[in-house]
Structures are given as C-alpha cells and as structure tokens.
Tab-separated table of C-alpha atoms in Angstrom:
chain	number	residue	atom	x	y	z
A	762	MET	CA	41.636	-6.257	199.118
A	763	GLU	CA	41.535	-3.083	201.175
A	764	VAL	CA	42.133	-3.573	204.867
A	765	LYS	CA	39.808	-1.602	207.090
A	766	ALA	CA	39.119	-1.529	210.783
A	767	VAL	CA	36.651	-4.296	211.461
A	768	GLU	CA	34.181	-4.313	214.309
A	769	SER	CA	33.529	-7.637	216.022
A	770	GLU	CA	30.063	-7.942	214.520
A	771	ASN	CA	31.566	-7.699	211.007
A	772	TYR	CA	34.073	-10.552	211.370
A	773	GLU	CA	31.774	-12.851	209.443
A	774	GLU	CA	31.677	-10.664	206.337
A	775	TYR	CA	35.426	-10.074	206.593
A	776	ILE	CA	36.307	-13.768	206.614
A	777	LYS	CA	33.553	-14.820	204.212
A	778	ASN	CA	34.719	-12.313	201.603
A	779	LEU	CA	38.456	-13.042	201.585
A	780	ASP	CA	39.752	-12.446	198.063
A	781	GLU	CA	41.929	-14.825	196.041
A	782	PHE	CA	45.143	-12.955	196.875
A	783	ALA	CA	44.562	-13.421	200.607
A	784	LYS	CA	43.666	-17.091	200.130
A	785	SER	CA	46.772	-17.714	198.019
A	786	ALA	CA	48.974	-16.050	200.617
A	787	LEU	CA	47.414	-18.184	203.351
A	788	VAL	CA	48.035	-21.346	201.318
A	789	GLU	CA	51.679	-20.354	200.867
A	790	THR	CA	52.070	-19.813	204.606
A	791	PHE	CA	50.448	-23.133	205.465
A	792	ASN	CA	52.597	-24.943	202.895
A	793	ILE	CA	55.684	-23.745	204.766
A	794	GLY	CA	54.257	-25.490	207.827
A	795	ALA	CA	53.417	-28.565	205.745
A	796	SER	CA	56.984	-28.809	204.468
A	797	ARG	CA	58.357	-28.596	208.008
A	798	ALA	CA	55.870	-31.202	209.195
A	799	ALA	CA	56.971	-33.541	206.414
A	800	ASP	CA	60.625	-33.088	207.399
A	801	ALA	CA	59.835	-33.756	211.067
A	802	LEU	CA	57.775	-36.871	210.284
A	803	SER	CA	60.481	-38.134	207.946
A	804	GLU	CA	63.088	-37.660	210.672
A	805	MET	CA	60.880	-39.449	213.213
A	806	THR	CA	60.037	-42.421	211.004
A	807	GLY	CA	62.961	-42.688	208.602
A	808	LEU	CA	60.416	-42.730	205.765
A	809	THR	CA	60.016	-40.471	202.740
A	810	VAL	CA	57.189	-38.076	203.601
A	811	ASP	CA	55.660	-35.312	201.497
A	812	ILE	CA	52.846	-33.037	202.700
A	813	THR	CA	51.197	-30.248	200.747
A	814	VAL	CA	48.195	-27.978	201.248
A	815	PRO	CA	46.602	-27.680	197.782
A	816	GLY	CA	44.155	-25.028	198.889
A	817	ILE	CA	41.930	-23.600	201.599
A	818	GLU	CA	38.203	-23.184	201.734
A	819	VAL	CA	36.239	-20.550	203.577
A	820	THR	CA	33.142	-22.347	204.787
A	821	SER	CA	30.301	-21.921	207.232
A	822	ILE	CA	30.946	-23.503	210.612
A	823	LYS	CA	27.857	-25.683	210.327
A	824	SER	CA	29.214	-27.137	207.060
A	825	VAL	CA	32.564	-28.294	208.471
A	826	PRO	CA	31.398	-31.792	209.535
A	827	GLU	CA	29.888	-32.333	206.090
A	828	LYS	CA	33.101	-31.208	204.369
A	829	VAL	CA	35.349	-33.400	206.530
A	830	GLY	CA	32.948	-36.341	206.526
A	831	GLU	CA	30.328	-37.037	209.165
A	832	ASP	CA	31.269	-40.667	209.744
A	833	VAL	CA	33.546	-41.928	212.522
A	834	LYS	CA	37.006	-40.360	212.331
A	835	VAL	CA	40.227	-40.400	214.281
A	836	ALA	CA	41.114	-36.847	215.305
A	837	VAL	CA	44.138	-35.299	217.005
A	838	TYR	CA	43.339	-32.003	218.732
A	839	ILE	CA	45.458	-29.126	220.025
A	840	GLN	CA	44.179	-25.820	221.352
A	841	LEU	CA	46.122	-22.724	220.279
A	842	SER	CA	46.389	-19.556	222.344
A	843	GLY	CA	48.553	-16.494	222.865
A	844	GLY	CA	49.350	-14.669	219.633
A	845	PHE	CA	46.850	-16.805	217.730
A	846	GLU	CA	43.778	-18.289	219.343
A	847	GLY	CA	41.814	-21.181	217.968
A	848	HIS	CA	41.377	-24.917	217.650
A	849	ALA	CA	43.436	-27.237	215.436
A	850	PHE	CA	42.326	-30.721	214.362
A	851	PHE	CA	43.957	-33.395	212.231
A	852	PHE	CA	41.347	-35.833	210.941
A	853	LEU	CA	42.095	-39.289	209.580
A	854	ASP	CA	39.880	-42.010	208.221
A	855	PHE	CA	40.019	-45.052	210.485
A	856	GLU	CA	41.542	-47.256	207.772
A	857	ASP	CA	44.162	-44.619	206.947
A	858	ALA	CA	45.247	-44.428	210.585
A	859	LEU	CA	45.918	-48.184	210.546
A	860	ARG	CA	47.784	-47.974	207.234
A	861	ILE	CA	49.926	-45.078	208.439
A	862	PHE	CA	50.807	-47.064	211.548
A	863	ASP	CA	51.867	-50.014	209.371
A	864	LEU	CA	54.118	-47.735	207.337
A	865	MET	CA	55.623	-46.204	210.477
A	866	MET	CA	56.341	-49.685	211.846
A	867	GLY	CA	57.795	-50.961	208.568
A	868	GLN	CA	54.989	-53.503	208.232
A	869	GLU	CA	53.055	-54.623	205.188
A	870	LEU	CA	49.897	-52.580	204.655
A	871	GLY	CA	46.917	-54.358	206.174
A	872	THR	CA	48.935	-55.960	208.992
A	873	THR	CA	47.292	-53.813	211.674
A	874	THR	CA	43.546	-54.340	211.963
A	875	GLU	CA	42.826	-53.035	215.465
A	876	PHE	CA	43.119	-49.484	216.737
A	877	ASP	CA	44.896	-50.228	220.006
A	878	ASP	CA	46.928	-48.042	222.373
A	879	MET	CA	50.094	-48.359	220.265
A	880	VAL	CA	48.294	-47.143	217.155
A	881	ALA	CA	46.657	-44.306	219.092
A	882	SER	CA	50.007	-43.198	220.502
A	883	ALA	CA	51.699	-43.198	217.086
A	884	VAL	CA	48.839	-41.344	215.400
A	885	MET	CA	48.692	-38.780	218.220
A	886	GLU	CA	52.424	-38.112	217.865
A	887	MET	CA	52.040	-37.710	214.099
A	888	GLY	CA	49.172	-35.265	214.580
A	889	ASN	CA	51.154	-33.393	217.215
A	890	ILE	CA	54.089	-32.958	214.834
A	891	LEU	CA	51.808	-31.835	212.014
A	892	ILE	CA	49.816	-29.309	214.029
A	893	SER	CA	52.918	-27.990	215.813
A	894	ALA	CA	54.698	-27.404	212.494
A	895	PHE	CA	51.741	-25.394	211.202
A	896	ALA	CA	51.499	-23.442	214.454
A	897	ASN	CA	55.235	-22.684	214.474
A	898	ALA	CA	55.074	-21.443	210.874
A	899	LEU	CA	52.192	-19.141	211.832
A	900	SER	CA	54.104	-18.005	214.916
A	901	GLU	CA	57.130	-16.951	212.884
A	902	PHE	CA	54.958	-15.312	210.251
A	903	LEU	CA	53.035	-13.255	212.810
A	904	GLY	CA	56.093	-12.549	214.935
A	905	THR	CA	54.294	-13.709	218.057
A	906	GLU	CA	54.329	-16.707	220.379
A	907	ILE	CA	51.594	-19.298	219.934
A	908	ASN	CA	50.957	-21.591	222.885
A	909	GLN	CA	49.845	-25.185	222.319
A	910	THR	CA	48.128	-27.594	224.674
A	911	PRO	CA	49.323	-31.215	224.825
A	912	PRO	CA	47.702	-33.235	222.030
A	913	ASP	CA	44.529	-35.187	222.630
A	914	ILE	CA	42.990	-37.920	220.484
A	915	ALA	CA	39.376	-38.874	219.888
A	916	ILE	CA	37.505	-41.475	217.877
A	917	ASP	CA	33.953	-40.386	217.236
A	918	PHE	CA	31.572	-38.971	214.681
A	919	THR	CA	32.935	-35.710	213.261
A	920	PRO	CA	30.104	-33.465	214.567
A	921	ALA	CA	30.696	-34.736	218.113
A	922	ILE	CA	34.457	-34.121	217.875
A	923	LEU	CA	34.019	-30.593	216.554
A	924	ASP	CA	31.071	-29.603	218.710
A	925	PHE	CA	32.830	-27.679	221.478
A	926	ALA	CA	35.214	-25.835	219.129
A	927	LEU	CA	32.439	-24.808	216.758
A	928	ALA	CA	30.323	-23.642	219.684
A	929	ASP	CA	33.253	-21.574	220.992
A	930	VAL	CA	34.086	-19.829	217.722
A	931	GLY	CA	30.429	-19.656	216.690
A	932	GLN	CA	29.890	-17.070	219.433
A	933	TYR	CA	31.769	-14.598	217.250
A	934	CYS	CA	31.460	-15.748	213.655
A	935	ASP	CA	29.662	-18.362	211.547
A	936	TYR	CA	32.561	-18.865	209.112
A	937	THR	CA	35.968	-20.526	209.369
A	938	ILE	CA	38.733	-21.961	207.157
A	939	LEU	CA	39.295	-25.581	206.165
A	940	LEU	CA	42.538	-26.966	204.754
A	941	GLY	CA	42.884	-30.183	202.814
A	942	THR	CA	46.226	-31.957	203.191
A	943	ASP	CA	47.769	-34.318	200.644
A	944	ILE	CA	50.133	-36.672	202.484
A	945	THR	CA	52.413	-39.181	200.753
A	946	ILE	CA	54.387	-41.683	202.840
A	947	GLU	CA	56.731	-43.998	200.954
A	948	GLY	CA	54.702	-43.424	197.807
A	949	VAL	CA	51.350	-44.212	199.475
A	950	GLU	CA	48.896	-41.312	199.179
A	951	PHE	CA	46.529	-40.147	201.906
A	952	LYS	CA	44.003	-37.334	201.614
A	953	GLU	CA	43.220	-36.087	205.099
A	954	HIS	CA	41.898	-32.877	206.610
A	955	PHE	CA	43.781	-30.468	208.789
A	956	THR	CA	41.318	-27.985	210.231
A	957	ILE	CA	42.091	-24.709	211.958
A	958	ILE	CA	39.061	-23.108	213.548
A	959	PRO	CA	40.448	-19.703	214.534
A	960	HIS	CA	38.907	-17.063	216.712
A	961	PRO	CA	37.882	-14.319	214.264
A	962	ALA	CA	40.261	-11.730	215.728
A	963	SER	CA	43.179	-14.099	215.080
A	964	MET	CA	42.015	-14.791	211.531
A	965	LYS	CA	41.786	-11.049	210.906
A	966	LYS	CA	45.300	-10.596	212.305
A	967	VAL	CA	46.713	-13.197	209.926
A	968	VAL	CA	45.009	-11.690	206.877
A	969	GLU	CA	46.042	-8.138	207.729
A	970	THR	CA	49.638	-9.275	208.202
A	971	LEU	CA	49.518	-11.032	204.823
A	972	LEU	CA	48.257	-7.853	203.196
A	973	GLY	CA	50.899	-5.665	204.816
A	974	GLY	CA	48.763	-4.139	207.558
A	975	PHE	CA	48.520	-4.860	211.235
A	976	ALA	CA	45.520	-5.053	213.535
C-alpha cells in the first residue's frame, strides 16, 4: 500500500481501503497489548489468563452498535489523547461480567447474580488494565505519549453508550476499526469486544508508521 499525503476530507477512503498488510500489522501490534493485558490481569487475580486479538474489522461508524450487539451491555470507557486521540471501549455481556467476577473472586460460576458496586468495581479495573495495556503498546510503537482518562463504566444499550464517541469521530470520518477479543480465564472462554474509535489523523499516523512512513 503506497502511503501518500492525505487531506482531511480523504480520511474515509484511506481508512476504508486499508490493505491486508496494514490490517495484519495492526493485529500484531494489538496482540502485543493483549499479551501484556493478560499478564497484568493474571498478576492481579492469580488466575491463568489468555487474551488474543484474532483480527480487526474496518467498519462504518453507524454499523458499530450492530457489530457489538445492540442489547444492554456493560462497557468500560477511557478517552485517549496526546500522541493518539480517540475513544476506547471494552464491552461485556451482562452475564459474562458476572461470570468473570465469580472467577476473580474464586467462586463457583453462577454464584453472583446481581451487578452490584463490587462487581462494577472489579469489571472497571479489568477494563482499565485491558485498555491501558493496548494504549501503552500503541504508545511504544508510535514513540509518543498517550494520555488516558480515569476509567468510567456504563450499563446501557450499545448505541447509547457509543453515541457521543461516534458523534465526535463522525465529524471527520464515517469509518473506524473494531477489534474482537478472545479472553480465556482459567479455561473459561469469553468473546468480548474491545473497540478503539480513533480520530482519523491518529489512525493515519498508526498506519503510516506500520508501513515505514511518518505523517
């Protein structure tokens, strides 16, 4: 893929037309973050944790809720700024959040049936570790500092959770990237979604760095 100067109005075509080499390189970078997140979660919980990013998908912003699932989700959110600007979300199904809490507490699966403050706190910390590991991997890769807001947590329908971030990025581009995450904790598998909704200039910077050029 030839890297050319890209005007702001062409961000959409640039992101939409990423070739397979660029996508593969992005997956490799995000898997470094996934590995670090797994190590951090394992250290925090004392459990065996494995996290991989099997692939990424370039998708229209309006399709993100449909891809993640439009029902009620638990979401951990962190805003990224500085050397990379965008919005990062970790989405969990409600039942998976309860099961993960049981595993973290060393309880039998199904013990926790209510999403109370203790569950929210544990899930928010897990999401914070996951998103921070990805952000730190990107930071090292780009050679720039990425600032992160304190994590926030929401329980709502996916379109409502994503609304403000999609509106922000949608000012510049109608396309974004979506990562699926395969998480295994003590042999129990979870398929969740980790979503980075980057500002187009930051996405372009990542791709150009991957391809050996700089913005």
